mmCIF file of C-alpha atoms in Angstrom:
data_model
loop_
_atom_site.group_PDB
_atom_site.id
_atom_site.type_symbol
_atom_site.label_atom_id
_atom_site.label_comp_id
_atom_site.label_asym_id
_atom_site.label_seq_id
_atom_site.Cartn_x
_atom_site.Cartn_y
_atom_site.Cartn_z
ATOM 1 C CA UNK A 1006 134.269 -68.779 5.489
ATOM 2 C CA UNK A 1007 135.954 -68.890 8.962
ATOM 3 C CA UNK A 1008 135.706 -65.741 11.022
ATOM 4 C CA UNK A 1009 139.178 -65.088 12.503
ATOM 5 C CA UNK A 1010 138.155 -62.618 15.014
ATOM 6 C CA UNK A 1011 136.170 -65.473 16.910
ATOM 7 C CA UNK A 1012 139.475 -67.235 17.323
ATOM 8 C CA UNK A 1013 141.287 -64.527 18.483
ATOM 9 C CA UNK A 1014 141.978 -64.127 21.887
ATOM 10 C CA UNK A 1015 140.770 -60.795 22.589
ATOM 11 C CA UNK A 1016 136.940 -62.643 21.280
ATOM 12 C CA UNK A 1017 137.860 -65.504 23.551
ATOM 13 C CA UNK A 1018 138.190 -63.029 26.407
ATOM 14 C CA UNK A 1019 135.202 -61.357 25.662
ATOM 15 C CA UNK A 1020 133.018 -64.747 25.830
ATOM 16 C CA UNK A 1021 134.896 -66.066 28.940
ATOM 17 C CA UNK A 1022 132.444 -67.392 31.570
ATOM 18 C CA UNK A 1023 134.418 -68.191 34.789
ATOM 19 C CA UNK A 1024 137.754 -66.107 36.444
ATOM 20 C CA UNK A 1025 139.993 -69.388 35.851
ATOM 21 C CA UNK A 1026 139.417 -69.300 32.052
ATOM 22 C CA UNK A 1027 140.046 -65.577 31.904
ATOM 23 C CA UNK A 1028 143.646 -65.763 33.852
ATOM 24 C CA UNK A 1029 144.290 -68.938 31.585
ATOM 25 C CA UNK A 1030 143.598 -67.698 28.572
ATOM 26 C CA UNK A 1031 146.081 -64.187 29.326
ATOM 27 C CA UNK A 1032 148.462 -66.556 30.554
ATOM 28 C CA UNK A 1033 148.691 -67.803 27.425
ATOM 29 C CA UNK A 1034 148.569 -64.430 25.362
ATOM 30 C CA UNK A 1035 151.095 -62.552 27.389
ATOM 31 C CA UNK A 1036 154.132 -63.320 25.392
ATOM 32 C CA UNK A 1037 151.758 -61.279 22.105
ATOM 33 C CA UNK A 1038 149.954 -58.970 24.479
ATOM 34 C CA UNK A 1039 151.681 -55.811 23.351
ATOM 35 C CA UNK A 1040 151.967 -56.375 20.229
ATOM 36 C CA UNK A 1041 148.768 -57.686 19.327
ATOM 37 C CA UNK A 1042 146.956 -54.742 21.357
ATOM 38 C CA UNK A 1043 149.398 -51.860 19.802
ATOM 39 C CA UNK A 1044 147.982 -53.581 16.239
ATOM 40 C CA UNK A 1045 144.839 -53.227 17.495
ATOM 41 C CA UNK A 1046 145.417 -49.346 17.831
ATOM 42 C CA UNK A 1047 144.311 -49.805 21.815
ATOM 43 C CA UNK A 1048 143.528 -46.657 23.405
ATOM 44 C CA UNK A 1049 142.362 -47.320 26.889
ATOM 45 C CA UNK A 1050 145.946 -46.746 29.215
ATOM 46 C CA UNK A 1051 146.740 -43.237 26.726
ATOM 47 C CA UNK A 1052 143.134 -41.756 27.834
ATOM 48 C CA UNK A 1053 143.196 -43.298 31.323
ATOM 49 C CA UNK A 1054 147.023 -41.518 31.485
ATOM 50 C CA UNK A 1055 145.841 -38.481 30.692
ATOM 51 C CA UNK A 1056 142.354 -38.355 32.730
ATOM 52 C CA UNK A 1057 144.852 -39.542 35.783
ATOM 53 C CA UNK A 1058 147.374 -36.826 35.155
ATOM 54 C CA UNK A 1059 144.429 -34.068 35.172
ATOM 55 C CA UNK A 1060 142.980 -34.982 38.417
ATOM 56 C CA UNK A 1061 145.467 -36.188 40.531
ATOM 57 C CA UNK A 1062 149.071 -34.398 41.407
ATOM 58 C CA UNK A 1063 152.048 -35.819 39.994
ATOM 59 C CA UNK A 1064 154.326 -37.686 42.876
ATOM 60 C CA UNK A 1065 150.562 -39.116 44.652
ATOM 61 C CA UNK A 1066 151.338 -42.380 46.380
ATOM 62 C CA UNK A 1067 150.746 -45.013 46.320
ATOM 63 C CA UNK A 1068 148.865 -46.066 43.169
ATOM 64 C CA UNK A 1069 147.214 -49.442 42.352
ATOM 65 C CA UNK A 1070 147.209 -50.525 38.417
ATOM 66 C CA UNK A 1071 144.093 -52.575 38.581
ATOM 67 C CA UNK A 1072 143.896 -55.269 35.897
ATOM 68 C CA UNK A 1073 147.633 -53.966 35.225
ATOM 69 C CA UNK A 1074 148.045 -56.861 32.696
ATOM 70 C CA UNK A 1075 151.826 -56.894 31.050
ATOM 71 C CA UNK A 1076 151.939 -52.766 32.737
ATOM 72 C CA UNK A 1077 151.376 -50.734 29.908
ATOM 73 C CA UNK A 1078 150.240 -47.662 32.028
ATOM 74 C CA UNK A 1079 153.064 -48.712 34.714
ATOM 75 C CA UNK A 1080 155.287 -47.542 32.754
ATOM 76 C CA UNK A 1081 154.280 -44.338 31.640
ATOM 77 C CA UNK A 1082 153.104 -43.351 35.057
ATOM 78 C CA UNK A 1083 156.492 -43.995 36.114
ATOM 79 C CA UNK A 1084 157.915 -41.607 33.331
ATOM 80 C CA UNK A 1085 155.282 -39.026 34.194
ATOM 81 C CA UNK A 1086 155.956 -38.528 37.786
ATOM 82 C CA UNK A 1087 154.027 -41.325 39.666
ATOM 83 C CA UNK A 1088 157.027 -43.065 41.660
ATOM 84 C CA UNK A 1089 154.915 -45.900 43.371
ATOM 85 C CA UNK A 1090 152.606 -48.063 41.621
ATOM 86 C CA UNK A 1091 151.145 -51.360 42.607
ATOM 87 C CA UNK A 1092 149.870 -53.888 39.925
ATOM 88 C CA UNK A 1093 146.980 -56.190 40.646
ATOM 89 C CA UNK A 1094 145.781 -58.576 37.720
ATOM 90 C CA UNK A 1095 144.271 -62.177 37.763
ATOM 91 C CA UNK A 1096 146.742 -63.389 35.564
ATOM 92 C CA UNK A 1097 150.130 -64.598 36.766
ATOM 93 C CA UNK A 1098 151.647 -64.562 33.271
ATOM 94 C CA UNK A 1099 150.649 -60.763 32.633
ATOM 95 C CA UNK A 1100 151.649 -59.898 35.932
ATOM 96 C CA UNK A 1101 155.645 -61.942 34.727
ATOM 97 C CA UNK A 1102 155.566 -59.481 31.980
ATOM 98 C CA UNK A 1103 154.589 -56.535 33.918
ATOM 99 C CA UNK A 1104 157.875 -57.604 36.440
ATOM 100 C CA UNK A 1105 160.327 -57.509 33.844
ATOM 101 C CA UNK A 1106 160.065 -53.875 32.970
ATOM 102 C CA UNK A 1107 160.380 -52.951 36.832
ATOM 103 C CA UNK A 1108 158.092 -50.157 37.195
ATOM 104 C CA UNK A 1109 156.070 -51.377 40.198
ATOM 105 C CA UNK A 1110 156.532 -51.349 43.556
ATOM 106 C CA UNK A 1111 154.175 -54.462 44.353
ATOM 107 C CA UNK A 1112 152.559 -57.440 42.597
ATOM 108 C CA UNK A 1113 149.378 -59.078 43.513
ATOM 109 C CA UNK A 1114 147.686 -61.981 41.911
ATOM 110 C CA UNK A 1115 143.992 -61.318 42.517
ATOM 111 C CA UNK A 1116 140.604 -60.573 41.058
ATOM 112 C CA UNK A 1117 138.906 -58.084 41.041
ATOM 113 C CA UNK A 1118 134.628 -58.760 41.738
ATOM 114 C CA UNK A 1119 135.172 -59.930 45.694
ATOM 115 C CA UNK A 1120 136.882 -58.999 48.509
ATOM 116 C CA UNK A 1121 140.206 -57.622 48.251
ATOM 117 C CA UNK A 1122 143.216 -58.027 50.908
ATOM 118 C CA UNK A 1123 143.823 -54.007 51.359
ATOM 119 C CA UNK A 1124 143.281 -51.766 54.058
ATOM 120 C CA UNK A 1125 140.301 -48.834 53.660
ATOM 121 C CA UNK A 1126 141.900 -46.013 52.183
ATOM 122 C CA UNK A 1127 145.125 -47.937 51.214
ATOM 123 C CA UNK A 1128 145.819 -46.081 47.828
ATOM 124 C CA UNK A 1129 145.784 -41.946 46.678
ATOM 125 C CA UNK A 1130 144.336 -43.191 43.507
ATOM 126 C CA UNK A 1131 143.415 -45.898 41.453
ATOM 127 C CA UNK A 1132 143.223 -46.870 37.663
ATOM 128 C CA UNK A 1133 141.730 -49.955 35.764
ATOM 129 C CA UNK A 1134 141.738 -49.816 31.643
ATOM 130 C CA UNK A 1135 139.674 -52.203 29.905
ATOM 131 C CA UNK A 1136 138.890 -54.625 32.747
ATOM 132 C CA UNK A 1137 134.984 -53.022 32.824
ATOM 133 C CA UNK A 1138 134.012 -54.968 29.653
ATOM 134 C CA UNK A 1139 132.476 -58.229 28.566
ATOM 135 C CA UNK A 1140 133.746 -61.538 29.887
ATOM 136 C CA UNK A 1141 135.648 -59.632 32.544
ATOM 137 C CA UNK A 1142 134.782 -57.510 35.695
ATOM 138 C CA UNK A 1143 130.830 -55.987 35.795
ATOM 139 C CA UNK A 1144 130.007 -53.349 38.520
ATOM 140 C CA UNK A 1145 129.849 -55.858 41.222
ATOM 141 C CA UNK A 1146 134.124 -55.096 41.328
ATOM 142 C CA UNK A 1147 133.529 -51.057 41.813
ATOM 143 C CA UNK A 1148 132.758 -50.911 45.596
ATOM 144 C CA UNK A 1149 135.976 -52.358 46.698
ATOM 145 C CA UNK A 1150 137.817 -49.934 44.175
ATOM 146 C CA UNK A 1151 136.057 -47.348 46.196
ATOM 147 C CA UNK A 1152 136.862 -48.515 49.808
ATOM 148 C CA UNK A 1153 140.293 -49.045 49.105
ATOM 149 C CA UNK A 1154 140.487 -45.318 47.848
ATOM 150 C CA UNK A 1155 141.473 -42.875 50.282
ATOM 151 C CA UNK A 1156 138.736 -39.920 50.778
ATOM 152 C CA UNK A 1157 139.511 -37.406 47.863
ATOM 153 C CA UNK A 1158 141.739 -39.455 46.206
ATOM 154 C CA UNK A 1159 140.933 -40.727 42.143
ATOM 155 C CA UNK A 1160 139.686 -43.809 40.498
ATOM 156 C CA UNK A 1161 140.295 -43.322 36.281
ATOM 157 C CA UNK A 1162 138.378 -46.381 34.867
ATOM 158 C CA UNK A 1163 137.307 -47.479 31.621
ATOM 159 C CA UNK A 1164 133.206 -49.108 31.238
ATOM 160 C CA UNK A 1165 132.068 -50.674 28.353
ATOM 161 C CA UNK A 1166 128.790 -49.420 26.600
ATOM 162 C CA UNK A 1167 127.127 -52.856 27.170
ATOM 163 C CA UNK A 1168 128.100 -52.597 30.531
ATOM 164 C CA UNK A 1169 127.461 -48.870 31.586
ATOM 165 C CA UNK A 1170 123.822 -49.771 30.123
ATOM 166 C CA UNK A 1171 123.080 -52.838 31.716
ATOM 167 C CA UNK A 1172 123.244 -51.028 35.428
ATOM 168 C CA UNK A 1173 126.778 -49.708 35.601
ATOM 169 C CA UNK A 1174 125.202 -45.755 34.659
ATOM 170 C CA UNK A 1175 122.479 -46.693 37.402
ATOM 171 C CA UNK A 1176 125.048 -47.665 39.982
ATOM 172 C CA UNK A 1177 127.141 -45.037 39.334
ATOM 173 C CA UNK A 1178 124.454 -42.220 39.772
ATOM 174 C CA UNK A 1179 123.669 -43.903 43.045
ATOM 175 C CA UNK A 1180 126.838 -43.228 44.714
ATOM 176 C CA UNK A 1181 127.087 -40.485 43.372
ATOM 177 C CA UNK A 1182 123.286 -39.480 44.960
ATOM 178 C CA UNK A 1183 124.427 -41.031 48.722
ATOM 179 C CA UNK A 1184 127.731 -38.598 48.160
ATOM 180 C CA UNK A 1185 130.202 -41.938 48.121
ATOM 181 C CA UNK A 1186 131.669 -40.604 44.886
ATOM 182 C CA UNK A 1187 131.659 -37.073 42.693
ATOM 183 C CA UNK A 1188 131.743 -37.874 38.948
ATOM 184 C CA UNK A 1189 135.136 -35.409 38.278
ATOM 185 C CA UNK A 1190 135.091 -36.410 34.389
ATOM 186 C CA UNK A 1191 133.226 -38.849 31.940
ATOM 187 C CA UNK A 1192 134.584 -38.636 28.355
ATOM 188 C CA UNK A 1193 132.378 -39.474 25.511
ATOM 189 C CA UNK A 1194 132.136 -43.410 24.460
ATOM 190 C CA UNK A 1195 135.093 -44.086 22.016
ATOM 191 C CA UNK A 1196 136.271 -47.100 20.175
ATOM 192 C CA UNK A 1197 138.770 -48.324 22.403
ATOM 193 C CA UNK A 1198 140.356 -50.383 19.035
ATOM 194 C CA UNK A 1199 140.342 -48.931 16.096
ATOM 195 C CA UNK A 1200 142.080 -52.242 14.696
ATOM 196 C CA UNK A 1201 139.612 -54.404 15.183
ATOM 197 C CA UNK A 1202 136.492 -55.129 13.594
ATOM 198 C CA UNK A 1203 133.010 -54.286 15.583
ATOM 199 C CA UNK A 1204 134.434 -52.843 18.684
ATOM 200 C CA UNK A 1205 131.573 -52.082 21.051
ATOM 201 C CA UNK A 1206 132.220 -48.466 22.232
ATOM 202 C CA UNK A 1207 133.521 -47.679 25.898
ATOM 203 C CA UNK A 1208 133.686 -44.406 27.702
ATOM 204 C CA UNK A 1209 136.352 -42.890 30.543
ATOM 205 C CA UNK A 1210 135.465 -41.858 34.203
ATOM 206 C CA UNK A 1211 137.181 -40.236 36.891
ATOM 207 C CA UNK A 1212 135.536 -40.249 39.937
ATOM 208 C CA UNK A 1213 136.543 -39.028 43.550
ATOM 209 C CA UNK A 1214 136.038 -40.288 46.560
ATOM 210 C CA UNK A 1215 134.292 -38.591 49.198
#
């Protein structure tokens, strides 16, 4: 029998090798995105909402959405009192979606793993939901998160269990050891999709920068 979770294209984004075939293969899923992730029950941008709301004031600015794909959490920061949010995602389709409902004040095109084009400090806070994961960003894209955070401002991100284990946990406790970061919150793991078979388990940090 076929498995049809291997041809989806949330399994075909997990397995992705190289940044090109990740933004290719979301350009080709944003049309579905939403709907195919609310069917999947996906719970990353409600717990990243709410972990951002606790630890950072309403009306903060600016913001960066980082792997903002088609701007789910764009647009409920917007309705919950965050007036200026950039989006940042490697995929130029997702970011097309993410235009059309007009909740952000900038779009970039980038990855996220090297060197970004913003100034130290540049944002109050920062959030990225389920771009820690297989196939996708590893903990090589969390230091530029952090420089581009102003001192005392937020970063609400989401980690995979395969990744926190495989040296995100260790890097974490590091910064946290030199005083780069202060580990505000870290949830329990979840599954971040209840729809779909197997889901490896993530968890939810806030951390502030010193």
């Amino acid at each position: 029998m076929t498995d049809k979770k291997n041809k989806s294209p949330l399994a075909a984004a997990y397995a992705a090798k190289r940044p090109e075939d990740v933004a290719a293969l979301y350009d080709s899923w944003s049309d579905t995105y939403d709907a195919d992730m609310s069917a999947a029950g996906y719970r990353h941008p409600t717990i990243c909402l709410a972990l951002l709301a606790r630890h950072l004031p309403r009306g903060a600015a600016p913001l960066l959405d980082a792997g903002a794909g088609t701007g789910l959490i764009g647009e409920w920061l917007a309705i919950t009192g965050y007036p200026r949010v950039e989006a940042l995602d490697i995929s130029a389709g997702m970011l097309a979606q993410a235009s059309r409902k007009g909740v952000y004040s900038a779009l970039h095109c980038l990855a996220l793993g090297g060197p970004l084009p913003f100034a130290d400090g540049a944002y109050a806070g920062i959030v990225s939901a389920g771009v820690f994961t297989s196939g996708h960003v590893g903990v090589e894209g969390l230091d530029e998160l952090i420089r581009i955070c102003r001192p005392g401002g937020i970063i609400v991100l989401t980690v995979k269990n395969t990744l926190w284990d495989a040296g995100f946990a260790t890097r974490i406790a590091e910064l946290e050891a030199r005083g780069v970061i202060t580990r505000a919150e870290e949830t329990p793991p979840y599954v971040s999709m209840p729809g779909e078979a197997d889901t490896v388990p993530s968890r939810g940090l806030v951390l502030r920068v010193s």
